[in-house]
Amino acid sequence: MTTETHEEALRQYIQAELPTTVAELCRLVRIPSVSWPAFDPAHVSASADAVAELLRGIGLFDLVEVRQAALDNSAAATLKPIAPATSAPSTSSAPPVDSLGAPAVVAHRAARNGRPTVLLYAHHDVQPPGNDTEWETPPFEPTLRGDRLYGRGAADDKAGIMAHIGALRAVRDILGDRLDVGIALFIEGEEEYNSRSFRTFLRENRELLAADVIIVADSVNWSTDIPALTVALRGAVAFNLRIDTLDHALHSGMFGGVVPDAMLATVRLLNTLWDAQGGVAVVGLRNAEIITPPYEEAQLRAETGLPDAVHPIGEGSFLSRIWCQPSITVTGIDAPTTAHASNTLLPHVRVRISARVAPGQDAAEAFQLIRTHLEQHAPFGASLSFEDVETGQPFLVDTGGWAVTDMRAAMTRAWGQKPVDIGIGGSIPFISELVDQFPLAQILVTGVEDADSRAHSPNESLHLGAFRRAILTEALFMTQLNERNPGD
């Protein structure tokens, strides 16, 4: 029997089971599994246990376990994000956050009859909700409004977990004993907090997670009606920059106009990072060449809320700027607030800089180029120091592999529309770790989100129609895997 033979049965099964799948997603969303250190780690543990229980209930796996790994060597030195002031500090007696990574869930079933093995990835931790007053519904009380389910993690990425589970249940029931595909799952618990033990976890569980194909369900679709396969991801560079011009603060009335303060030097220095159009002015940062689909300015403004009077920055097509070009953003600054401002020449200022790196350029190289630029443009002889440097490599999918062909076919059947190959302006830095550990595996980046999902923002939501089609896509893809002969 072929995939086409099973397609209608899979479609009907997934539709019939959708209320149950959504209800289980709601139970996961109710667990506030924020992986940042100012939040109670017991919630992340509870989330891992809940996911493990769901996986055991499928009845396919020889092993389902919650596991932790020691932090990667560099993780303890990375800058820790600061939780919102409204967050409740942790009172848990769990092990210190700097000793082990967050709990992850692994599952495994061996392949039979020479069939391929697929590794399914998602993450069960979520971003902090931020200010509750900005939410139209409680962030951890899933709320259905029309065809969208609202709640923190409803899309990113607990829907990715349930898409895997929904697809696995479907192929289990429709294929039965004919299911020979090997299946591994890795449901991470700290993706939203720098995946601090990811490298160590992969190394310690490499044999368990080894696969021919890896599906990373943590991306977006072109729309709620048109699927997308993510084929390019920008890399990331982030660091703290400290600018010093004085060894102590001075009265601005006494010495202003002759002594350069650190704030003046900072403003002048940061301004050199961009050209007059707002494009990156750092020599050596490269663009990638990727064919982009049509995307008009009206759509950009609608999706971002960009006011009519504010002009987009950069040059080239809008999607090329987002997917294929570098960008630099100042994401934080340590300086007196306006409420605490005084007539003082500041001796030093610290800023946080976040850069995105075009596919095809090494992230460490990009950091060195930015550092060199800043050092060469430091005004007034200001002293610069660089701290808490983090990098994540960009990624380009080899679209010539059979897994891409099969996934595109599955998307076309499930959605009734051919998928769009897209890039993502953001980064999934751990994909480079997957490439290092499993260099022969074909990596597919899929997802359940759309432009209105608002991942990481208030009022995050999931479109249930897109969710159902994502489940069907994965079920059809695994059915195709089940038909692959050894050596195909």
Coordinates of C-alpha atoms in Angstrom, one line a residue:
M1 CA 0.0 0.0 0.0
T2 CA 1.3 3.5 -0.9
T3 CA 1.2 6.9 0.8
E4 CA -1.7 7.8 -1.6
T5 CA -3.6 4.8 -0.4
H6 CA -3.3 5.9 3.3
E7 CA -3.8 9.6 2.7
E8 CA -7.5 9.8 3.2
A9 CA -7.4 7.5 6.2
L10 CA -4.7 9.7 7.8
R11 CA -6.7 12.8 7.0
Q12 CA -9.9 11.5 8.6
Y13 CA -8.0 10.2 11.7
I14 CA -6.3 13.5 12.3
Q15 CA -9.5 15.4 11.9
A16 CA -11.4 13.2 14.3
E17 CA -8.6 13.3 16.9
L18 CA -8.0 17.1 16.6
P19 CA -10.2 18.0 19.6
T20 CA -8.2 15.6 21.8
T21 CA -4.9 16.8 20.4
V22 CA -5.9 20.5 21.1
A23 CA -7.1 19.6 24.6
E24 CA -3.7 18.0 25.3
L25 CA -1.9 21.0 23.9
C26 CA -4.0 23.2 26.3
R27 CA -2.8 21.1 29.2
L28 CA 0.8 21.7 28.2
V29 CA 0.2 25.4 27.8
R30 CA -1.2 25.6 31.3
I31 CA 2.3 24.7 32.6
P32 CA 4.3 27.9 32.8
S33 CA 7.6 26.2 31.7
V34 CA 9.7 29.3 31.4
S35 CA 13.4 28.2 31.4
W36 CA 14.9 31.5 32.5
P37 CA 16.6 31.3 35.9
A38 CA 14.3 33.8 37.7
F39 CA 11.4 31.4 37.2
D40 CA 10.6 28.3 39.2
P41 CA 12.4 25.4 37.5
A42 CA 9.8 23.0 38.9
H43 CA 7.5 24.1 36.1
V44 CA 10.0 23.0 33.5
S45 CA 10.3 19.7 35.2
A46 CA 6.6 19.3 35.3
S47 CA 6.4 20.1 31.6
A48 CA 9.0 17.5 30.8
D49 CA 7.1 14.9 32.8
A50 CA 3.8 15.8 31.0
V51 CA 5.5 15.4 27.6
A52 CA 7.0 12.1 28.6
E53 CA 3.6 10.8 29.7
L54 CA 2.1 11.7 26.4
L55 CA 4.9 9.9 24.5
R56 CA 4.6 6.8 26.6
G57 CA 0.8 6.8 25.9
I58 CA 1.5 6.4 22.2
G59 CA 2.8 2.9 22.8
L60 CA 5.4 3.0 20.0
F61 CA 8.6 3.5 21.9
D62 CA 11.1 1.1 23.6
L63 CA 12.4 4.0 25.7
V64 CA 10.9 7.3 26.9
E65 CA 12.9 9.2 29.5
V66 CA 13.5 12.6 31.0
R67 CA 17.2 13.4 31.0
Q68 CA 19.5 16.2 31.8
A69 CA 23.1 17.0 30.8
A70 CA 25.8 19.1 32.2
L71 CA 26.1 22.6 30.8
D72 CA 28.3 23.0 27.7
N73 CA 31.8 24.4 28.5
S74 CA 30.9 27.9 27.4
A75 CA 27.4 28.1 28.9
A76 CA 28.4 29.2 32.4
A77 CA 30.1 32.3 30.9
T78 CA 27.2 33.5 28.8
L79 CA 25.1 36.5 29.8
K80 CA 21.9 35.5 31.5
P81 CA 18.8 37.4 30.4
I82 CA 17.0 39.4 33.1
A83 CA 13.5 38.3 33.8
P84 CA 10.7 41.0 33.8
A85 CA 10.2 42.8 37.0
T86 CA 6.7 41.3 37.3
S87 CA 8.2 37.8 37.5
A88 CA 8.1 35.8 40.7
P89 CA 11.6 34.7 41.8
S90 CA 12.2 31.0 42.1
T91 CA 11.8 29.4 45.5
S92 CA 12.5 25.9 44.3
S93 CA 15.1 23.7 46.0
A94 CA 16.1 22.2 42.6
P95 CA 19.8 22.0 41.7
P96 CA 21.5 25.3 40.9
V97 CA 20.7 26.5 37.4
D98 CA 24.4 26.6 36.6
S99 CA 25.0 22.9 37.2
L100 CA 22.8 21.1 34.8
G101 CA 20.7 21.9 31.8
A102 CA 16.9 21.9 31.9
P103 CA 15.1 18.5 31.7
A104 CA 14.6 17.2 28.1
V105 CA 12.6 14.3 26.9
V106 CA 14.0 11.6 24.7
A107 CA 12.2 8.6 23.1
H108 CA 13.4 5.9 20.7
R109 CA 12.1 3.1 18.6
A110 CA 14.5 1.1 16.4
A111 CA 13.9 0.9 12.6
R112 CA 13.0 -2.5 11.1
N113 CA 13.6 -4.0 7.7
G114 CA 16.2 -1.5 6.7
R115 CA 13.9 1.5 6.9
P116 CA 15.2 5.0 7.7
T117 CA 15.1 6.7 11.1
V118 CA 13.7 10.1 11.7
L119 CA 14.5 12.4 14.6
L120 CA 11.7 14.7 15.7
Y121 CA 12.7 17.8 17.5
A122 CA 10.7 20.4 19.4
H123 CA 11.0 22.3 22.7
H124 CA 8.7 22.4 25.7
D125 CA 10.1 25.5 27.4
V126 CA 8.6 28.9 26.7
Q127 CA 9.5 32.6 26.8
P128 CA 8.5 34.6 29.8
P129 CA 5.0 36.1 29.3
G130 CA 6.2 39.7 30.0
N131 CA 3.6 42.2 31.2
D132 CA 0.3 40.4 31.8
T133 CA -1.6 43.6 31.1
E134 CA -0.5 43.4 27.4
W135 CA -2.3 40.1 27.0
E136 CA -5.9 40.0 26.0
T137 CA -6.2 36.6 27.6
P138 CA -4.3 35.1 30.5
P139 CA -0.9 33.8 29.1
F140 CA -1.1 30.4 30.7
E141 CA -4.8 29.8 30.4
P142 CA -5.3 28.7 26.8
T143 CA -8.2 30.4 25.2
L144 CA -9.9 29.6 21.9
R145 CA -11.1 32.6 20.0
G146 CA -12.4 31.8 16.5
D147 CA -9.9 29.5 14.8
R148 CA -6.9 30.6 17.0
L149 CA -5.7 29.2 20.3
Y150 CA -4.1 31.9 22.5
G151 CA -1.5 31.3 25.2
R152 CA 2.2 31.3 25.8
G153 CA 3.7 28.3 24.1
A154 CA 0.5 27.6 22.1
A155 CA 2.6 28.1 19.0
D156 CA 6.2 28.2 20.1
D157 CA 6.8 25.4 20.6
K158 CA 4.3 23.2 22.4
A159 CA 2.3 23.0 19.2
G160 CA 5.4 21.5 17.6
I161 CA 5.4 18.8 20.2
M162 CA 1.7 18.0 19.7
A163 CA 2.2 18.0 15.9
H164 CA 4.8 15.2 16.4
I165 CA 2.5 13.4 18.7
G166 CA -0.6 13.8 16.5
A167 CA 1.3 12.5 13.5
L168 CA 2.8 9.5 15.4
R169 CA -0.6 8.5 16.7
A170 CA -2.0 8.7 13.1
V171 CA 0.7 6.5 11.5
R172 CA 0.5 4.1 14.5
D173 CA -3.2 3.5 13.9
I174 CA -3.3 3.6 10.1
L175 CA -0.1 1.6 9.4
G176 CA -0.2 -0.7 12.5
D177 CA 2.3 -3.5 12.3
R178 CA 3.5 -2.3 8.9
L179 CA 5.2 0.7 10.6
D180 CA 9.0 0.0 10.2
V181 CA 10.4 3.5 10.4
G182 CA 12.8 4.2 13.2
I183 CA 11.7 7.1 15.3
A184 CA 13.6 9.2 17.9
L185 CA 12.4 12.3 19.7
F186 CA 14.3 15.0 21.4
I187 CA 12.0 17.5 23.2
E188 CA 14.4 20.2 24.6
G189 CA 13.8 22.1 27.8
E190 CA 15.9 25.2 27.4
E191 CA 15.7 26.4 23.7
E192 CA 14.4 29.8 24.9
Y193 CA 17.4 30.1 27.2
N194 CA 20.4 29.6 24.9
S195 CA 20.2 25.8 24.7
R196 CA 23.0 25.8 27.3
S197 CA 23.5 22.0 27.5
F198 CA 22.6 21.2 23.9
R199 CA 26.0 20.2 22.7
T200 CA 26.7 18.0 25.8
F201 CA 23.2 16.4 25.6
L202 CA 23.7 15.5 21.9
R203 CA 27.1 14.0 22.6
E204 CA 25.9 11.9 25.6
N205 CA 22.8 10.7 23.7
R206 CA 24.3 10.5 20.2
E207 CA 23.6 6.9 19.6
L208 CA 20.0 7.2 20.8
L209 CA 19.2 10.2 18.6
A210 CA 21.1 9.3 15.4
A211 CA 18.9 9.5 12.4
D212 CA 18.8 9.7 8.6
V213 CA 16.4 12.7 8.7
I214 CA 15.9 15.3 11.4
I215 CA 12.7 17.4 11.5
V216 CA 13.0 20.6 13.5
A217 CA 9.5 21.7 14.1
D218 CA 10.2 25.3 15.3
S219 CA 9.6 27.6 12.3
V220 CA 6.8 29.3 10.4
N221 CA 4.6 28.9 7.4
W222 CA 4.1 31.4 4.6
S223 CA 0.5 31.9 5.7
T224 CA -2.3 29.9 7.4
D225 CA -3.1 28.5 4.0
I226 CA 0.3 28.0 2.4
P227 CA 3.0 25.9 3.9
A228 CA 6.7 26.7 4.0
L229 CA 10.0 24.8 4.2
T230 CA 12.7 26.9 5.9
V231 CA 15.8 26.5 3.8
A232 CA 17.9 29.4 5.2
L233 CA 18.5 30.8 8.7
R234 CA 20.6 33.8 9.6
G235 CA 23.3 33.3 12.2
A236 CA 23.6 35.3 15.4
V237 CA 26.2 37.3 17.2
A238 CA 25.6 39.0 20.5
F239 CA 28.0 40.7 22.9
N240 CA 28.3 43.4 25.6
L241 CA 30.3 46.5 24.6
R242 CA 31.7 48.8 27.3
I243 CA 32.8 52.3 26.3
D244 CA 35.1 54.2 28.8
T245 CA 36.3 57.8 28.5
L246 CA 36.9 58.8 32.1
D247 CA 38.1 57.1 35.3
H248 CA 35.3 58.8 37.3
A249 CA 32.1 60.9 36.8
L250 CA 32.4 64.7 36.4
H251 CA 30.0 67.6 36.8
S252 CA 28.6 68.4 33.3
G253 CA 28.4 72.1 34.1
M254 CA 32.0 72.2 35.2
F255 CA 33.6 70.2 32.3
G256 CA 30.9 69.7 29.6
G257 CA 32.1 70.9 26.2
V258 CA 35.7 69.9 26.8
V259 CA 35.8 66.5 28.3
P260 CA 34.2 63.7 26.2
D261 CA 31.7 61.7 28.2
A262 CA 31.0 58.0 27.6
M263 CA 27.5 58.6 26.4
L264 CA 28.6 61.0 23.7
A265 CA 31.3 58.5 22.6
T266 CA 28.7 55.7 22.6
V267 CA 26.2 57.6 20.4
R268 CA 28.9 58.6 18.0
L269 CA 30.4 55.1 17.9
L270 CA 27.1 53.2 17.4
N271 CA 26.1 55.6 14.6
T272 CA 29.0 54.3 12.5
L273 CA 27.4 50.8 12.3
W274 CA 24.8 51.8 9.8
D275 CA 24.8 53.8 6.5
A276 CA 22.4 56.6 5.6
Q277 CA 19.7 54.1 4.6
G278 CA 20.0 52.1 7.8
G279 CA 21.9 49.3 6.1
V280 CA 24.9 47.7 7.9
A281 CA 28.1 49.6 7.2
V282 CA 30.6 47.0 8.6
V283 CA 33.1 46.1 5.9
G284 CA 33.2 42.4 5.2
L285 CA 29.8 41.4 6.4
R286 CA 28.3 39.6 3.4
N287 CA 24.9 39.1 1.8
A288 CA 23.6 35.7 0.6
E289 CA 22.0 35.0 -2.7
I290 CA 18.6 33.4 -2.2
I291 CA 15.6 33.7 -4.5
T292 CA 12.8 35.4 -2.6
P293 CA 9.0 35.2 -3.3
P294 CA 7.0 38.4 -3.8
Y295 CA 6.5 40.4 -0.6
E296 CA 5.1 43.9 -0.9
E297 CA 5.6 46.9 1.5
A298 CA 1.9 46.8 2.4
Q299 CA 2.3 43.3 3.7
L300 CA 5.4 44.3 5.7
R301 CA 3.6 47.2 7.3
A302 CA 0.6 45.0 8.1
E303 CA 2.6 42.3 9.7
T304 CA 4.9 44.6 11.7
G305 CA 2.7 47.6 12.5
L306 CA 5.2 49.9 10.9
P307 CA 3.6 53.4 10.7
D308 CA 3.0 55.0 7.4
A309 CA 5.4 57.9 8.2
V310 CA 8.3 55.5 9.1
H311 CA 10.4 54.2 6.2
P312 CA 11.9 50.7 6.0
I313 CA 15.6 50.6 6.3
G314 CA 18.2 49.0 4.0
E315 CA 18.2 48.2 0.3
G316 CA 17.1 45.3 -1.9
S317 CA 13.8 43.4 -1.7
F318 CA 12.3 43.3 1.7
L319 CA 12.7 39.5 2.1
S320 CA 16.3 39.7 1.0
R321 CA 16.9 42.2 3.8
I322 CA 15.3 39.9 6.3
W323 CA 16.7 36.5 5.1
C324 CA 19.9 37.2 3.2
Q325 CA 21.5 40.3 4.6
P326 CA 23.2 41.0 7.9
S327 CA 21.6 43.3 10.5
I328 CA 22.8 44.9 13.7
T329 CA 20.5 46.0 16.6
V330 CA 21.3 47.6 20.0
T331 CA 19.1 45.6 22.4
G332 CA 20.1 47.1 25.7
I333 CA 22.0 49.9 27.4
D334 CA 23.3 50.4 30.9
A335 CA 23.0 54.1 31.7
P336 CA 20.9 56.2 34.1
T337 CA 17.2 56.4 33.4
T338 CA 15.6 59.7 32.8
A339 CA 14.0 59.5 36.2
H340 CA 17.5 59.2 37.8
A341 CA 19.4 61.5 35.4
S342 CA 21.8 64.0 36.9
N343 CA 24.1 66.7 35.5
T344 CA 26.9 64.2 35.1
L345 CA 29.5 63.3 32.5
L346 CA 29.3 59.5 32.5
P347 CA 32.7 57.7 32.7
H348 CA 31.4 54.5 31.1
V349 CA 28.4 53.1 29.3
R350 CA 27.7 49.4 28.5
V351 CA 25.5 48.3 25.6
R352 CA 24.2 45.0 24.3
I353 CA 24.6 44.5 20.6
S354 CA 22.8 41.8 18.6
A355 CA 23.7 41.0 15.0
R356 CA 22.3 38.7 12.5
V357 CA 24.7 37.0 10.0
A358 CA 23.8 36.1 6.4
P359 CA 23.8 32.4 5.5
G360 CA 27.2 31.4 4.2
Q361 CA 29.3 33.6 6.6
D362 CA 30.9 32.2 9.7
A363 CA 29.5 33.8 12.9
A364 CA 32.9 34.1 14.6
E365 CA 34.3 35.8 11.6
A366 CA 31.3 38.2 11.6
F367 CA 32.0 39.1 15.3
Q368 CA 35.6 39.8 14.5
L369 CA 34.6 42.1 11.6
I370 CA 32.2 44.0 13.9
R371 CA 34.8 44.3 16.6
T372 CA 37.4 45.6 14.2
H373 CA 35.0 48.1 12.9
L374 CA 34.2 49.4 16.4
E375 CA 37.8 49.6 17.4
Q376 CA 38.7 51.5 14.3
H377 CA 35.8 54.0 14.8
A378 CA 36.1 54.6 18.5
P379 CA 35.8 58.4 18.9
F380 CA 38.0 60.6 21.2
G381 CA 40.3 57.7 21.9
A382 CA 37.6 55.9 24.0
S383 CA 38.5 52.6 25.4
L384 CA 36.4 49.6 24.3
S385 CA 36.0 46.2 26.0
F386 CA 34.0 43.2 24.7
E387 CA 32.3 40.8 27.1
D388 CA 29.8 37.9 27.1
V389 CA 30.2 37.1 23.4
E390 CA 27.7 34.6 22.0
T391 CA 27.6 33.2 18.4
G392 CA 25.3 30.9 16.5
Q393 CA 26.0 29.7 13.0
P394 CA 23.7 30.4 10.0
F395 CA 22.3 27.5 8.1
L396 CA 21.5 26.6 4.5
V397 CA 19.5 23.5 3.7
D398 CA 20.8 21.2 0.9
T399 CA 17.6 21.3 -1.2
G400 CA 18.8 18.5 -3.5
G401 CA 18.2 15.7 -1.0
W402 CA 15.4 13.1 -1.2
A403 CA 14.1 14.2 2.2
V404 CA 13.4 17.8 0.9
T405 CA 11.6 16.3 -2.1
D406 CA 9.5 14.0 0.1
M407 CA 8.6 16.8 2.5
R408 CA 7.6 19.1 -0.3
A409 CA 5.3 16.4 -1.7
A410 CA 3.8 15.8 1.8
M411 CA 3.2 19.5 2.3
T412 CA 1.5 19.8 -1.1
R413 CA -0.9 16.9 -0.4
A414 CA -1.7 18.1 3.2
W415 CA -2.2 21.7 2.4
G416 CA -3.4 21.5 -1.2
Q417 CA -0.7 24.1 -2.0
K418 CA 2.9 23.8 -3.0
P419 CA 5.2 25.0 -0.2
V420 CA 7.2 28.2 -0.4
D421 CA 11.0 27.9 0.3
I422 CA 11.7 30.6 2.9
G423 CA 14.5 32.0 4.9
I424 CA 14.2 33.2 8.5
G425 CA 15.7 36.4 9.8
G426 CA 16.0 34.9 13.2
S427 CA 18.4 32.1 14.2
I428 CA 18.2 28.5 15.4
P429 CA 21.8 28.3 16.5
F430 CA 21.6 24.7 17.8
I431 CA 21.1 23.4 14.2
S432 CA 24.9 23.8 13.7
E433 CA 25.3 21.4 16.6
L434 CA 23.0 18.9 14.9
V435 CA 25.1 19.2 11.8
D436 CA 28.3 18.6 13.8
Q437 CA 26.9 15.5 15.5
F438 CA 25.0 14.0 12.6
P439 CA 26.8 15.2 9.5
L440 CA 25.1 12.7 7.2
A441 CA 21.5 13.5 8.3
Q442 CA 19.2 15.6 6.2
I443 CA 17.7 18.4 8.2
L444 CA 14.2 19.7 7.5
V445 CA 13.0 22.9 9.3
T446 CA 9.2 23.0 9.5
G447 CA 6.7 24.6 11.9
V448 CA 3.2 25.5 12.8
E449 CA 3.5 29.2 13.2
D450 CA 2.3 32.0 10.9
A451 CA 2.8 35.8 10.8
D452 CA 0.0 36.3 13.3
S453 CA 1.3 33.8 15.8
R454 CA 3.3 36.5 17.7
A455 CA 5.8 34.1 19.2
H456 CA 7.8 35.7 22.1
S457 CA 5.2 38.5 22.2
P458 CA 2.0 39.0 24.1
N459 CA -1.1 37.3 22.6
E460 CA 0.8 34.4 21.1
S461 CA -1.5 32.1 19.2
L462 CA -1.9 29.1 17.0
H463 CA -4.1 28.8 13.9
L464 CA -5.9 25.4 14.3
G465 CA -6.3 24.9 10.6
A466 CA -2.6 25.3 10.0
F467 CA -1.9 23.0 13.0
R468 CA -4.1 20.2 11.6
R469 CA -2.4 20.5 8.2
A470 CA 1.1 20.4 9.9
I471 CA 0.1 17.2 11.7
L472 CA -1.1 15.6 8.4
T473 CA 2.1 16.8 6.6
E474 CA 4.3 14.9 9.1
A475 CA 2.1 11.8 9.1
L476 CA 2.3 11.7 5.3
F477 CA 6.1 12.2 5.4
M478 CA 6.6 9.4 7.8
T479 CA 4.4 7.2 5.6
Q480 CA 6.6 8.0 2.7
L481 CA 9.7 7.1 4.8
N482 CA 8.0 3.8 5.6
E483 CA 8.0 3.0 1.9
R484 CA 11.7 3.7 1.3
N485 CA 13.8 0.7 0.6
P486 CA 17.3 0.2 1.9
G487 CA 19.7 2.1 -0.3
D488 CA 17.1 4.5 -1.7

